[in-house]
Coordinates of C-alpha atoms in Angstrom, one line a residue:
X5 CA -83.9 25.5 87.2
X6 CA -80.9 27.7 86.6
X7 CA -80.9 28.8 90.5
X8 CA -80.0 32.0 92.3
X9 CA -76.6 33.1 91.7
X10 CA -74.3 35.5 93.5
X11 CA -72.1 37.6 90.9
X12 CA -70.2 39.6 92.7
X13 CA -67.6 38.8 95.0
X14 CA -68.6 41.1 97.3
X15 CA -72.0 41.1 98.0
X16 CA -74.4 43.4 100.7
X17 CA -74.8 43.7 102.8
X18 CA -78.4 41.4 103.1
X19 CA -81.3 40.7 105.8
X20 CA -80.3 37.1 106.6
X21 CA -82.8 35.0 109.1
X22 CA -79.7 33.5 110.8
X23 CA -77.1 36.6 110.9
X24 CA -78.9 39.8 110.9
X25 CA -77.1 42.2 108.8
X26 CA -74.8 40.0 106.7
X27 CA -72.1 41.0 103.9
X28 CA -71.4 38.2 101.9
X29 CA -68.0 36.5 100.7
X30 CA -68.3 34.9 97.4
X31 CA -65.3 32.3 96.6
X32 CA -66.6 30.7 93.8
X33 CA -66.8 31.5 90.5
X34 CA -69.5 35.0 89.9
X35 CA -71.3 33.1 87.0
X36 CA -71.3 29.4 88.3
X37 CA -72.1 27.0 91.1
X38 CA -69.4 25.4 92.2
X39 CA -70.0 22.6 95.2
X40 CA -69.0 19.4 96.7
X41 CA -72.2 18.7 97.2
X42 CA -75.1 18.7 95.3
X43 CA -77.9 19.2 97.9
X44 CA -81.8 18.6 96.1
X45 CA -82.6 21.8 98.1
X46 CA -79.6 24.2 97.0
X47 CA -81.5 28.2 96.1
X48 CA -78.1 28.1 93.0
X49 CA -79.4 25.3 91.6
X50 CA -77.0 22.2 90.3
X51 CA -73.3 22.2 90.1
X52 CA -72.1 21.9 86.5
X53 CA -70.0 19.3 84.8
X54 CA -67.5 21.9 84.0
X55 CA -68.2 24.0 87.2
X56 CA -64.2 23.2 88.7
X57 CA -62.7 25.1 85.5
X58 CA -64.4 28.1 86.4
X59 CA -61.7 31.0 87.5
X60 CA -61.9 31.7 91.2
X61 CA -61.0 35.2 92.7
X62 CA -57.8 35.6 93.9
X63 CA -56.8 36.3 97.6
X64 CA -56.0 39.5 96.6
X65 CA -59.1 40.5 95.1
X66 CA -60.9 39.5 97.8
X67 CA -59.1 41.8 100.2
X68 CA -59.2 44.8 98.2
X69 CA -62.7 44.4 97.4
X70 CA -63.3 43.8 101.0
X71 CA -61.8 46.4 102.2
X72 CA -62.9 48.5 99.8
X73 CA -66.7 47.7 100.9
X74 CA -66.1 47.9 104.7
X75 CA -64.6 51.4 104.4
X76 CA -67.6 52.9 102.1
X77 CA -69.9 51.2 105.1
X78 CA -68.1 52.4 107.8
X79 CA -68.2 55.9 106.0
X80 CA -72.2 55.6 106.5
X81 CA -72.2 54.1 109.9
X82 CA -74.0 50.9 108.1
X83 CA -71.4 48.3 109.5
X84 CA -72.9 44.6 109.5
X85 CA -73.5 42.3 111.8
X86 CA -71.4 39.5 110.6
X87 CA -69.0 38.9 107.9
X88 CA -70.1 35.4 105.9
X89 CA -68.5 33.8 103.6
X90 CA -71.2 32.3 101.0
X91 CA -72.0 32.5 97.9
X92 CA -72.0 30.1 94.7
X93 CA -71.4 27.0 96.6
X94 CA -68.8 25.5 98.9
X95 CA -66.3 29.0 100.3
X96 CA -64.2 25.8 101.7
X97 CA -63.4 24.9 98.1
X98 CA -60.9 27.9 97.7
X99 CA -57.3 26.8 97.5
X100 CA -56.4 30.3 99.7
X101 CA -59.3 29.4 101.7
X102 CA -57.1 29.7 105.5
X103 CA -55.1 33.1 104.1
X104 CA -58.5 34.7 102.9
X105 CA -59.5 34.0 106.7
X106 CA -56.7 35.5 107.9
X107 CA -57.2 38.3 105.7
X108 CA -60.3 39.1 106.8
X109 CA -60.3 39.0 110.1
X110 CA -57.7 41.9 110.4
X111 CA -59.6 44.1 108.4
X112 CA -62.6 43.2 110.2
X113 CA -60.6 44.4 113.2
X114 CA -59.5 47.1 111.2
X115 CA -63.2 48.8 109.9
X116 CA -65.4 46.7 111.7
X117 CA -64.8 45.4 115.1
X118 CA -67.7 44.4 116.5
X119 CA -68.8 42.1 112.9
X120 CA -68.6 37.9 113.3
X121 CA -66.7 36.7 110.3
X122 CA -69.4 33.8 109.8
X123 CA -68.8 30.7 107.6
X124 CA -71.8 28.4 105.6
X125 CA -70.3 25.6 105.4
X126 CA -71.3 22.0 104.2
X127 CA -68.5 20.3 106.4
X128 CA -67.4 18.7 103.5
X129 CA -63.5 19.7 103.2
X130 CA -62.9 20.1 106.9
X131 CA -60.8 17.3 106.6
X132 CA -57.5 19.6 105.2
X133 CA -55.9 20.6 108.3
X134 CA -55.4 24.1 107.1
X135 CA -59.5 24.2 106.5
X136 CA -60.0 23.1 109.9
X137 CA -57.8 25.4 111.4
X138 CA -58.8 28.4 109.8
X139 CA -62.8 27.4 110.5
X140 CA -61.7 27.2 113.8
X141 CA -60.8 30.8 113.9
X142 CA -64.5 32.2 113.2
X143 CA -66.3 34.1 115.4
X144 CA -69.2 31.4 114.0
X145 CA -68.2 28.5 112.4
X146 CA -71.8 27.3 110.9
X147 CA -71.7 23.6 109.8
X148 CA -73.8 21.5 107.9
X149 CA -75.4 18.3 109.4
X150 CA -78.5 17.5 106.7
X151 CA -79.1 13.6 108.2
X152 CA -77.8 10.8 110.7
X153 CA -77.9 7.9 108.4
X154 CA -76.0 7.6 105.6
X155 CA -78.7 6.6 102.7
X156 CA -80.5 10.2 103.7
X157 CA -77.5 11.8 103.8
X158 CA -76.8 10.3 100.2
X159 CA -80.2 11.9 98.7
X160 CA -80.4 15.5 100.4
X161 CA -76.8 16.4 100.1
X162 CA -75.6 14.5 96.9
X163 CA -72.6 14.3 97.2
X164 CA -70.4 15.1 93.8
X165 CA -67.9 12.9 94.8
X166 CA -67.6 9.8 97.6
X167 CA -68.0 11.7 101.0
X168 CA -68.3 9.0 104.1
X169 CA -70.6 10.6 106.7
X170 CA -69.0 8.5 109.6
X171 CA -65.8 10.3 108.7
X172 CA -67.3 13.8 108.6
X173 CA -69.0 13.7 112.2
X174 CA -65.6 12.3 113.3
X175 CA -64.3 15.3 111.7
X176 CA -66.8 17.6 113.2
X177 CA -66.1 16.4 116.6
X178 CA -62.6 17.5 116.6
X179 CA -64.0 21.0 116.7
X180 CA -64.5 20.2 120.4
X181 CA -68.0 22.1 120.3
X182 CA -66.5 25.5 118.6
X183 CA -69.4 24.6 116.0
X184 CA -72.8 25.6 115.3
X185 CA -74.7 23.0 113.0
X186 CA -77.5 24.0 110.7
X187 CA -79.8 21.4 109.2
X188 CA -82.6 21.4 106.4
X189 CA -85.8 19.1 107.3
X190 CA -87.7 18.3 104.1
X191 CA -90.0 15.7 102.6
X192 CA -90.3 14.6 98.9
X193 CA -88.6 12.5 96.3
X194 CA -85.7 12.0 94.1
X195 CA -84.1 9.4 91.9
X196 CA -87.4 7.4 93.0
X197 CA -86.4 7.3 96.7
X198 CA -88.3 8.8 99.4
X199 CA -86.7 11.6 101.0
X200 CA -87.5 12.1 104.5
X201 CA -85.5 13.6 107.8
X202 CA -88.2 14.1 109.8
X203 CA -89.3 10.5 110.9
X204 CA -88.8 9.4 114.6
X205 CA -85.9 7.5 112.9
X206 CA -83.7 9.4 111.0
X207 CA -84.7 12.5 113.9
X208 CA -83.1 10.1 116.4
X209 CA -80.2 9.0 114.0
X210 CA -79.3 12.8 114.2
X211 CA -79.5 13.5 117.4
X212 CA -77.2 10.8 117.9
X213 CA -74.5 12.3 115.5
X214 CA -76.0 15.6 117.5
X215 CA -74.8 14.0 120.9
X216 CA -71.4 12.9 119.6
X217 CA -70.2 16.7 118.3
X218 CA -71.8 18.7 120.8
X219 CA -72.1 21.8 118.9
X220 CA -72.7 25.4 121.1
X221 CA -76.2 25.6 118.8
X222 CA -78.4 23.6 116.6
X223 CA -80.1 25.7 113.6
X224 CA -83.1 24.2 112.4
X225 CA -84.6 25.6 109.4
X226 CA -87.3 24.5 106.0
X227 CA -87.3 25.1 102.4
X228 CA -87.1 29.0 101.4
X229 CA -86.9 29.3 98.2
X230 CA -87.4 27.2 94.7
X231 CA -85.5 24.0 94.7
X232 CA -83.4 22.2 91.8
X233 CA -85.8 19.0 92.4
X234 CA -89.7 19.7 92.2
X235 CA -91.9 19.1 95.1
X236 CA -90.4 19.1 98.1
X237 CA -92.6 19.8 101.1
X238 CA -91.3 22.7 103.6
X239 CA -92.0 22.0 106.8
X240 CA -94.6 23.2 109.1
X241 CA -92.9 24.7 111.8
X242 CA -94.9 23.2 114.6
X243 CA -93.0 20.1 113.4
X244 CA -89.4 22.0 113.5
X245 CA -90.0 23.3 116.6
X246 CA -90.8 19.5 118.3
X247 CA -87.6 18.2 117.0
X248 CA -85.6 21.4 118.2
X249 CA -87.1 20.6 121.9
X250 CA -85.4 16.7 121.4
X251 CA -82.7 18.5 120.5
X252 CA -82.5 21.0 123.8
X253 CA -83.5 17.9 125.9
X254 CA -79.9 16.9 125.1
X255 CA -78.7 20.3 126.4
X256 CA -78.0 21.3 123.1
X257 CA -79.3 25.4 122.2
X258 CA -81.3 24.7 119.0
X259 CA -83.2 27.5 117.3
X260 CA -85.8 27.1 114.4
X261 CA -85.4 29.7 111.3
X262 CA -88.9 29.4 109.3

C-alpha cells in the first residue's frame, strides 16, 4: 500500500472529526513519509529506508506559504477552526520545529485570531527541550498514547528506532496536564503476534499511564481509512464508548471519534 500522502506544504483547509475546520502544516517531505514511528495503522502508509534524505521545507517557506493561505482565507471570510500541524508523518521531526511554532502563532494572531494552532503528535521527540517547549505553547497540544504495556506498544506503533515507553509517559507527565492524548483501539495481527488494546488488560495498563499524565481530554477513536497491514478490525463503537466511561470514571474528559 503506497498510503495517502500530503503534497503540499500547505494544505486546506479540511473537515476533520477532531478539529472542525482544519488547515494543515506539512513538515515533512511533499512526496514521502517520514516518521519515528511506524504505526500498522498509519492512512501514509510505511516510512521508507531512505525517507530521512528527503528535503524538508524550510522555515521560511512555511511562513510565506502560510501566510500567504491565511490572507486569501481571511479575504473570503473562510478562516478555520484550528491551525494543525500534520501531514507526511512526525511535524516534531523538523529541525526548526520550535521557530516554525513561533512563526505561526503570530500570524495566527495576525489573520486569524480566534484559530487553535493544533499539533498531531506521536510524543515521540518530546524529549528535546526545545520540542517540549514549543508543544507546550499550542492552543492544543494532541499527543499520542496507542497502549500501556510495552509489547503493544511495540506492535501498533513500531517504532523505527528504540523508543522506551516508560520514558515517554515520564515525558508526557512533565506537561503537567497541558495535553490532550488521542489513542487508536484496534484488533488484528502482525509479525505473527496478536494485536489487541482493547482487553480488560491492556485497557487497564492505559488507564494507568492515563492516571499518571492527567491529560485535560482523552480522544478515543477506530480505524478510518486503509491500513499498511491487512486486516485490522475497526472497532465497534459501543466498545469505544465503554472504555471512554473507565476513562471519565478517573475524571478524565474522554470523547470517542468513530
Amino acid at each position: 500500500m503506497p498510503g495517502f500522502l500530503f503534497h503540499e506544504i500547505i494544505f486546506g483547509p479540511v473537515r476533520s472529526r477532531r478539529l472542525g475546520l482544519s488547515l494543515g502544516i506539512n513538515l515533512l517531505p511533499l512526496h514521502a513519509k517520514f516518521c519515528s514511528f511506524n504505526c500498522i495503522y498509519c492512512e501514509c502508509g510505511w516510512t521508507g529506508p531512505h525517507a530521512a534524505d528527503q528535503p524538508l521545507p524550510s522555515r521560511a517557506e512555511v511562513a510565506t506559504f502560510l501566510e500567504q493561505r491565511l490572507q486569501e482565507l481571511n479575504a473570503e471570510s473562510y478562516l478555520p477552526d484550528a491551525i494543525t500541524y500534520a501531514g507526511n508523518g512526525e511535524p516534531t521531526l523538523h529541525p526548526d520545529f520550535a521557530g516554525i511554532v513561533d512563526d505561526t502563532l503570530r500570524l495566527r494572531d495576525r489573520w486569524s485570531p480566534r484559530s487553535k494552532v493544533t499539533v498531531l503528535s506521536n510524543s515521540s521527540m518530546i524529549h528535546i527541550e526545545s520540542v517540549f517547549q514549543a508543544l507546550n505553547k499550542l492552543d492544543s497540544n494532541i499527543l499520542k498514547l496507542d497502549a500501556g504495556s510495552p509489547s503493544q506498544f511495540r506492535l501498533i506503533n513500531n517504532p523505527v528506532a528504540s523508543t522506551d515507553l516508560d520514558r515517554l509517559v515520564e515525558n508526557l507527565c512533565r506537561f503537567s496536564g497541558n495535553l490532550i492524548i488521542q489513542s487508536m483501539f484496534l484488533r488484528g495481527s502482525f509479525k505473527g503476534e496478536q494485536v489487541d488494546n482493547t482487553t480488560d488488560e491492556e485497557v487497564e495498563n492505559w488507564i494507568a499511564r492515563l492516571r499518571l499524565i492527567r491529560p485535560k481530554m482523552v480522544m478515543i477513536y477506530p480505524i478510518a481509512r486503509e491500513t499498511p497491514v491487512h486486516g485490522l478490525e475497526k472497532i465497534p463503537l459501543q466498545e469505544l464508548e465503554a472504555i471512554a466511561r473507565k476513562v471519565e470514571a478517573e475524571g478524565i474528559p474522554a470523547r470517542v471519534y468513530p
